[in-house]
């Protein structure tokens, strides 16, 4: 089992719709969770962080965390073509020498079509 | 401008020819790390460093070396490159380490180095 799992996609949504990106993780003790966005040919950039159960909103982005289910998601409201990118879920594990590691999922490719 | 600078951006080499990919950050960050990115596998950590002269292995350290003699620089060394090291490499840095209960130090990535080993 991979430590951080994401559906590779592509997830195709029409402009203006809500895009829902999902991520599961295996280390139950993980405390910090992140979403990075990576445009094609570019480096990843942080867009959201979340540390406690529930929702965290920032503009059109909402991160959701459910530690009991080991599940973190990213919702993008009013999706725009400029949101088309690969979204990487990242988690700080706590077990197995995980201190100071940030484990990334393989990413979900999002395509927003006009 | 605050940034992480990697060089070169593209590199084609042959098996066994030693190479170094440089990484420098101008943000006085304590933590630096190297990742490789392969299709379907995502970003995998090679080595990281918590500060000068402090380095540790990530998940895929075999075939790589690093050093941290100065806070701003963290070069990645491939002593004898092999074709399975063909990949996209990213250097990243953060103000503090990536551990702890609440990690509030986002990683800043360089522009990447695409390495091909024939």
Short mmCIF file of N, CA, C and O in Angstrom, two decimals, chain A residues 18-23 25 32-36 46-67 71-77 87-90:
data_model
loop_
_atom_site.label_atom_id
_atom_site.label_comp_id
_atom_site.label_asym_id
_atom_site.label_seq_id
_atom_site.Cartn_x
_atom_site.Cartn_y
_atom_site.Cartn_z
N UNK A 18 -17.61 22.50 -9.77
CA UNK A 18 -16.76 22.21 -8.61
C UNK A 18 -15.90 20.98 -8.94
O UNK A 18 -16.41 19.94 -9.34
N UNK A 19 -14.60 21.13 -8.77
CA UNK A 19 -13.69 20.00 -8.94
C UNK A 19 -13.38 19.43 -7.55
O UNK A 19 -13.08 20.18 -6.63
N UNK A 20 -13.47 18.12 -7.43
CA UNK A 20 -13.22 17.45 -6.15
C UNK A 20 -12.06 16.47 -6.31
O UNK A 20 -12.13 15.53 -7.10
N UNK A 21 -11.00 16.73 -5.57
CA UNK A 21 -9.78 15.92 -5.64
C UNK A 21 -9.60 15.21 -4.31
O UNK A 21 -9.74 15.83 -3.25
N UNK A 22 -9.27 13.93 -4.36
CA UNK A 22 -9.22 13.13 -3.15
C UNK A 22 -7.86 12.49 -2.92
O UNK A 22 -7.10 12.24 -3.87
N UNK A 23 -7.59 12.20 -1.66
CA UNK A 23 -6.30 11.65 -1.26
C UNK A 23 -6.50 10.82 0.00
O UNK A 23 -7.21 11.25 0.91
N UNK A 25 -4.27 8.42 3.00
CA UNK A 25 -2.92 8.22 3.50
C UNK A 25 -2.92 7.07 4.49
O UNK A 25 -3.94 6.73 5.08
N UNK A 32 0.08 16.77 9.56
CA UNK A 32 0.06 17.93 8.65
C UNK A 32 -0.19 17.45 7.23
O UNK A 32 0.40 16.46 6.80
N UNK A 33 -1.04 18.20 6.52
CA UNK A 33 -1.49 17.77 5.19
C UNK A 33 -1.48 18.97 4.25
O UNK A 33 -1.85 20.08 4.65
N UNK A 34 -1.07 18.72 3.02
CA UNK A 34 -0.87 19.83 2.09
C UNK A 34 -1.37 19.47 0.70
O UNK A 34 -1.38 18.30 0.30
N UNK A 35 -1.75 20.50 -0.01
CA UNK A 35 -2.02 20.38 -1.44
C UNK A 35 -1.07 21.30 -2.19
O UNK A 35 -1.01 22.50 -1.92
N UNK A 36 -0.32 20.71 -3.12
CA UNK A 36 0.55 21.47 -4.01
C UNK A 36 -0.02 21.38 -5.42
O UNK A 36 -0.55 20.35 -5.82
N UNK A 46 2.80 25.40 -3.15
CA UNK A 46 1.82 25.13 -2.11
C UNK A 46 0.57 25.99 -2.30
O UNK A 46 0.67 27.20 -2.52
N UNK A 47 -0.61 25.36 -2.25
CA UNK A 47 -1.85 26.13 -2.32
C UNK A 47 -2.68 26.02 -1.06
O UNK A 47 -3.44 26.94 -0.74
N UNK A 48 -2.59 24.91 -0.33
CA UNK A 48 -3.40 24.76 0.88
C UNK A 48 -2.66 23.88 1.89
O UNK A 48 -1.97 22.95 1.51
N UNK A 49 -2.86 24.19 3.16
CA UNK A 49 -2.40 23.32 4.23
C UNK A 49 -3.57 23.13 5.20
O UNK A 49 -4.41 24.02 5.35
N UNK A 50 -3.61 21.98 5.86
CA UNK A 50 -4.68 21.72 6.84
C UNK A 50 -4.12 20.81 7.90
O UNK A 50 -3.32 19.91 7.62
N UNK A 51 -4.54 21.07 9.15
CA UNK A 51 -3.95 20.36 10.28
C UNK A 51 -4.99 19.69 11.18
O UNK A 51 -4.66 18.78 11.93
N UNK A 52 -6.24 20.14 11.13
CA UNK A 52 -7.24 19.57 12.02
C UNK A 52 -8.46 19.15 11.21
O UNK A 52 -8.69 19.62 10.08
N UNK A 53 -9.24 18.26 11.79
CA UNK A 53 -10.43 17.75 11.11
C UNK A 53 -11.38 18.87 10.73
O UNK A 53 -11.52 19.86 11.45
N UNK A 54 -12.03 18.70 9.59
CA UNK A 54 -12.99 19.69 9.15
C UNK A 54 -12.57 20.34 7.85
O UNK A 54 -11.81 19.77 7.08
N UNK A 55 -13.13 21.52 7.62
CA UNK A 55 -12.89 22.25 6.38
C UNK A 55 -12.04 23.48 6.64
O UNK A 55 -12.14 24.11 7.68
N UNK A 56 -11.25 23.82 5.63
CA UNK A 56 -10.48 25.07 5.65
C UNK A 56 -10.64 25.71 4.28
O UNK A 56 -10.35 25.08 3.27
N UNK A 57 -11.12 26.95 4.28
CA UNK A 57 -11.41 27.62 3.03
C UNK A 57 -10.41 28.74 2.76
O UNK A 57 -10.00 29.47 3.66
N UNK A 58 -10.04 28.88 1.49
CA UNK A 58 -9.16 29.98 1.07
C UNK A 58 -9.56 30.34 -0.35
O UNK A 58 -9.17 29.66 -1.30
N UNK A 59 -10.37 31.38 -0.47
CA UNK A 59 -10.84 31.79 -1.79
C UNK A 59 -11.71 30.71 -2.41
O UNK A 59 -12.66 30.23 -1.78
N UNK A 60 -11.37 30.28 -3.61
CA UNK A 60 -12.15 29.23 -4.28
C UNK A 60 -11.77 27.82 -3.83
O UNK A 60 -12.38 26.85 -4.25
N UNK A 61 -10.76 27.72 -2.99
CA UNK A 61 -10.26 26.41 -2.56
C UNK A 61 -10.76 26.07 -1.16
O UNK A 61 -10.78 26.92 -0.27
N UNK A 62 -11.16 24.81 -0.98
CA UNK A 62 -11.50 24.29 0.34
C UNK A 62 -10.80 22.95 0.53
O UNK A 62 -10.95 22.05 -0.30
N UNK A 63 -10.04 22.87 1.60
CA UNK A 63 -9.43 21.59 1.97
C UNK A 63 -10.29 20.95 3.05
O UNK A 63 -10.79 21.63 3.94
N UNK A 64 -10.45 19.64 2.96
CA UNK A 64 -11.23 18.90 3.95
C UNK A 64 -10.38 17.76 4.49
O UNK A 64 -9.72 17.06 3.73
N UNK A 65 -10.42 17.59 5.81
CA UNK A 65 -9.63 16.54 6.45
C UNK A 65 -10.52 15.69 7.35
O UNK A 65 -11.30 16.22 8.14
N UNK A 66 -10.36 14.39 7.21
CA UNK A 66 -11.05 13.43 8.08
C UNK A 66 -10.01 12.42 8.55
O UNK A 66 -9.67 11.48 7.83
N UNK A 67 -9.47 12.65 9.73
CA UNK A 67 -8.39 11.79 10.23
C UNK A 67 -8.88 10.39 10.55
O UNK A 67 -8.13 9.42 10.39
N UNK A 71 -8.32 10.56 5.25
CA UNK A 71 -8.79 11.07 3.97
C UNK A 71 -8.67 12.58 3.98
O UNK A 71 -9.06 13.24 4.94
N UNK A 72 -8.10 13.11 2.89
CA UNK A 72 -8.04 14.56 2.74
C UNK A 72 -8.46 14.91 1.32
O UNK A 72 -8.13 14.15 0.39
N UNK A 73 -9.21 15.97 1.16
CA UNK A 73 -9.69 16.32 -0.17
C UNK A 73 -9.50 17.81 -0.42
O UNK A 73 -9.29 18.60 0.50
N UNK A 74 -9.58 18.16 -1.69
CA UNK A 74 -9.48 19.56 -2.12
C UNK A 74 -10.65 19.83 -3.06
O UNK A 74 -10.83 19.10 -4.05
N UNK A 75 -11.43 20.85 -2.72
CA UNK A 75 -12.52 21.27 -3.59
C UNK A 75 -12.13 22.59 -4.23
O UNK A 75 -11.64 23.50 -3.55
N UNK A 76 -12.36 22.68 -5.52
CA UNK A 76 -12.12 23.94 -6.24
C UNK A 76 -13.46 24.39 -6.81
O UNK A 76 -14.04 23.73 -7.68
N UNK A 77 -13.96 25.49 -6.26
CA UNK A 77 -15.25 26.02 -6.73
C UNK A 77 -15.03 26.90 -7.95
O UNK A 77 -13.96 27.48 -8.13
N UNK A 87 -2.48 18.14 -9.24
CA UNK A 87 -2.57 18.50 -7.83
C UNK A 87 -1.98 17.37 -7.00
O UNK A 87 -2.41 16.21 -7.09
N UNK A 88 -0.99 17.73 -6.21
CA UNK A 88 -0.24 16.76 -5.41
C UNK A 88 -0.66 16.87 -3.95
O UNK A 88 -0.61 17.95 -3.36
N UNK A 89 -1.05 15.75 -3.39
CA UNK A 89 -1.34 15.66 -1.97
C UNK A 89 -0.04 15.30 -1.25
O UNK A 89 0.72 14.45 -1.73
N UNK A 90 0.25 15.94 -0.12
CA UNK A 90 1.47 15.65 0.63
C UNK A 90 1.16 15.54 2.11
O UNK A 90 0.33 16.29 2.64
#
